[in-house]
Amino acid sequence: QSLTEREQKIADMIAEHLSNKEIAEKVGFHNEFYYSKVFKQYTGLSPREYKTNGGIKCNKVTQPFST
């Protein structure tokens, strides 16, 4: 499954080692905690796990990433 433009931005920012707070603000989430929650629901990984493992599992995808 291909990533949406927004999802690709998030992946790129994680790769650039931006903080969750910076990423959340740049992609339109109201706070970093909600962003982390949605990220984990969508990918099956927390943003920290994503950084450690270097990729998205995407085994739980049911809809595009949204705020």
mmCIF file with all atom_site columns, C-alpha atoms in Angstrom:
data_model
loop_
_atom_site.group_PDB
_atom_site.id
_atom_site.type_symbol
_atom_site.label_atom_id
_atom_site.label_alt_id
_atom_site.label_comp_id
_atom_site.label_asym_id
_atom_site.label_entity_id
_atom_site.label_seq_id
_atom_site.pdbx_PDB_ins_code
_atom_site.Cartn_x
_atom_site.Cartn_y
_atom_site.Cartn_z
_atom_site.occupancy
_atom_site.B_iso_or_equiv
_atom_site.pdbx_formal_charge
_atom_site.auth_seq_id
_atom_site.auth_comp_id
_atom_site.auth_asym_id
_atom_site.auth_atom_id
_atom_site.pdbx_PDB_model_num
ATOM 1  C CA . GLN A 1 1  ? 0.000  0.000  0.000  1.00 0.00 ? 1  GLN A CA 1
ATOM 2  C CA . SER A 1 2  ? 1.383  3.401  -0.925 1.00 0.00 ? 2  SER A CA 1
ATOM 3  C CA . LEU A 1 3  ? 1.701  6.229  1.556  1.00 0.00 ? 3  LEU A CA 1
ATOM 4  C CA . THR A 1 4  ? -0.364 9.388  1.241  1.00 0.00 ? 4  THR A CA 1
ATOM 5  C CA . GLU A 1 5  ? 1.483  12.681 0.912  1.00 0.00 ? 5  GLU A CA 1
ATOM 6  C CA . ARG A 1 6  ? 0.888  13.409 4.599  1.00 0.00 ? 6  ARG A CA 1
ATOM 7  C CA . GLU A 1 7  ? 2.107  9.980  5.675  1.00 0.00 ? 7  GLU A CA 1
ATOM 8  C CA . GLN A 1 8  ? 5.229  10.391 3.544  1.00 0.00 ? 8  GLN A CA 1
ATOM 9  C CA . LYS A 1 9  ? 5.900  13.767 5.203  1.00 0.00 ? 9  LYS A CA 1
ATOM 10 C CA . ILE A 1 10 ? 5.658  12.118 8.612  1.00 0.00 ? 10 ILE A CA 1
ATOM 11 C CA . ALA A 1 11 ? 8.015  9.319  7.582  1.00 0.00 ? 11 ALA A CA 1
ATOM 12 C CA . ASP A 1 12 ? 10.492 11.856 6.204  1.00 0.00 ? 12 ASP A CA 1
ATOM 13 C CA . MET A 1 13 ? 10.378 13.961 9.379  1.00 0.00 ? 13 MET A CA 1
ATOM 14 C CA . ILE A 1 14 ? 10.920 10.878 11.556 1.00 0.00 ? 14 ILE A CA 1
ATOM 15 C CA . ALA A 1 15 ? 13.908 9.996  9.395  1.00 0.00 ? 15 ALA A CA 1
ATOM 16 C CA . GLU A 1 16 ? 15.215 13.548 9.960  1.00 0.00 ? 16 GLU A CA 1
ATOM 17 C CA . HIS A 1 17 ? 15.000 12.895 13.730 1.00 0.00 ? 17 HIS A CA 1
ATOM 18 C CA . LEU A 1 18 ? 12.478 15.645 14.447 1.00 0.00 ? 18 LEU A CA 1
ATOM 19 C CA . SER A 1 19 ? 10.715 15.355 17.792 1.00 0.00 ? 19 SER A CA 1
ATOM 20 C CA . ASN A 1 20 ? 7.151  14.082 18.053 1.00 0.00 ? 20 ASN A CA 1
ATOM 21 C CA . LYS A 1 21 ? 6.098  17.586 19.082 1.00 0.00 ? 21 LYS A CA 1
ATOM 22 C CA . GLU A 1 22 ? 7.665  19.129 15.964 1.00 0.00 ? 22 GLU A CA 1
ATOM 23 C CA . ILE A 1 23 ? 6.123  16.508 13.691 1.00 0.00 ? 23 ILE A CA 1
ATOM 24 C CA . ALA A 1 24 ? 2.688  16.842 15.308 1.00 0.00 ? 24 ALA A CA 1
ATOM 25 C CA . GLU A 1 25 ? 2.715  20.615 14.815 1.00 0.00 ? 25 GLU A CA 1
ATOM 26 C CA . LYS A 1 26 ? 3.915  20.409 11.214 1.00 0.00 ? 26 LYS A CA 1
ATOM 27 C CA . VAL A 1 27 ? 1.233  17.936 10.122 1.00 0.00 ? 27 VAL A CA 1
ATOM 28 C CA . GLY A 1 28 ? -1.696 19.502 11.963 1.00 0.00 ? 28 GLY A CA 1
ATOM 29 C CA . PHE A 1 29 ? -2.155 17.581 15.202 1.00 0.00 ? 29 PHE A CA 1
ATOM 30 C CA . HIS A 1 30 ? -3.089 19.617 18.262 1.00 0.00 ? 30 HIS A CA 1
ATOM 31 C CA . ASN A 1 31 ? -0.561 17.885 20.492 1.00 0.00 ? 31 ASN A CA 1
ATOM 32 C CA . GLU A 1 32 ? 2.196  15.302 20.371 1.00 0.00 ? 32 GLU A CA 1
ATOM 33 C CA . PHE A 1 33 ? 0.359  12.806 22.568 1.00 0.00 ? 33 PHE A CA 1
ATOM 34 C CA . TYR A 1 34 ? -2.631 12.581 20.253 1.00 0.00 ? 34 TYR A CA 1
ATOM 35 C CA . TYR A 1 35 ? -0.297 12.310 17.268 1.00 0.00 ? 35 TYR A CA 1
ATOM 36 C CA . SER A 1 36 ? 1.525  9.404  18.957 1.00 0.00 ? 36 SER A CA 1
ATOM 37 C CA . LYS A 1 37 ? -1.761 7.663  19.740 1.00 0.00 ? 37 LYS A CA 1
ATOM 38 C CA . VAL A 1 38 ? -3.043 7.955  16.165 1.00 0.00 ? 38 VAL A CA 1
ATOM 39 C CA . PHE A 1 39 ? 0.338  6.944  14.751 1.00 0.00 ? 39 PHE A CA 1
ATOM 40 C CA . LYS A 1 40 ? 0.324  3.748  16.817 1.00 0.00 ? 40 LYS A CA 1
ATOM 41 C CA . GLN A 1 41 ? -3.302 2.939  15.924 1.00 0.00 ? 41 GLN A CA 1
ATOM 42 C CA . TYR A 1 42 ? -2.481 3.357  12.250 1.00 0.00 ? 42 TYR A CA 1
ATOM 43 C CA . THR A 1 43 ? 0.879  1.604  12.073 1.00 0.00 ? 43 THR A CA 1
ATOM 44 C CA . GLY A 1 44 ? 0.961  -0.786 15.002 1.00 0.00 ? 44 GLY A CA 1
ATOM 45 C CA . LEU A 1 45 ? 4.168  0.954  16.144 1.00 0.00 ? 45 LEU A CA 1
ATOM 46 C CA . SER A 1 46 ? 4.759  3.973  18.358 1.00 0.00 ? 46 SER A CA 1
ATOM 47 C CA . PRO A 1 47 ? 6.812  6.757  16.742 1.00 0.00 ? 47 PRO A CA 1
ATOM 48 C CA . ARG A 1 48 ? 9.754  5.635  18.920 1.00 0.00 ? 48 ARG A CA 1
ATOM 49 C CA . GLU A 1 49 ? 9.397  2.019  17.748 1.00 0.00 ? 49 GLU A CA 1
ATOM 50 C CA . TYR A 1 50 ? 9.184  3.262  14.161 1.00 0.00 ? 50 TYR A CA 1
ATOM 51 C CA . LYS A 1 51 ? 12.458 5.173  14.617 1.00 0.00 ? 51 LYS A CA 1
ATOM 52 C CA . THR A 1 52 ? 14.125 2.138  16.192 1.00 0.00 ? 52 THR A CA 1
ATOM 53 C CA . ASN A 1 53 ? 12.858 -0.357 13.603 1.00 0.00 ? 53 ASN A CA 1
ATOM 54 C CA . GLY A 1 54 ? 13.137 1.987  10.643 1.00 0.00 ? 54 GLY A CA 1
ATOM 55 C CA . GLY A 1 55 ? 9.745  1.331  9.100  1.00 0.00 ? 55 GLY A CA 1
ATOM 56 C CA . ILE A 1 56 ? 5.982  1.087  9.271  1.00 0.00 ? 56 ILE A CA 1
ATOM 57 C CA . LYS A 1 57 ? 4.282  -2.277 9.753  1.00 0.00 ? 57 LYS A CA 1
ATOM 58 C CA . CYS A 1 58 ? 0.949  -1.042 8.342  1.00 0.00 ? 58 CYS A CA 1
ATOM 59 C CA . ASN A 1 59 ? -0.852 -4.188 9.447  1.00 0.00 ? 59 ASN A CA 1
ATOM 60 C CA . LYS A 1 60 ? -3.695 -2.237 11.031 1.00 0.00 ? 60 LYS A CA 1
ATOM 61 C CA . VAL A 1 61 ? -4.473 0.199  8.217  1.00 0.00 ? 61 VAL A CA 1
ATOM 62 C CA . THR A 1 62 ? -8.165 0.870  7.851  1.00 0.00 ? 62 THR A CA 1
ATOM 63 C CA . GLN A 1 63 ? -8.173 4.517  6.797  1.00 0.00 ? 63 GLN A CA 1
ATOM 64 C CA . PRO A 1 64 ? -5.743 7.313  5.968  1.00 0.00 ? 64 PRO A CA 1
ATOM 65 C CA . PHE A 1 65 ? -3.915 9.089  8.785  1.00 0.00 ? 65 PHE A CA 1
ATOM 66 C CA . SER A 1 66 ? -6.150 11.912 10.042 1.00 0.00 ? 66 SER A CA 1
ATOM 67 C CA . THR A 1 67 ? -6.252 14.417 12.875 1.00 0.00 ? 67 THR A CA 1
#
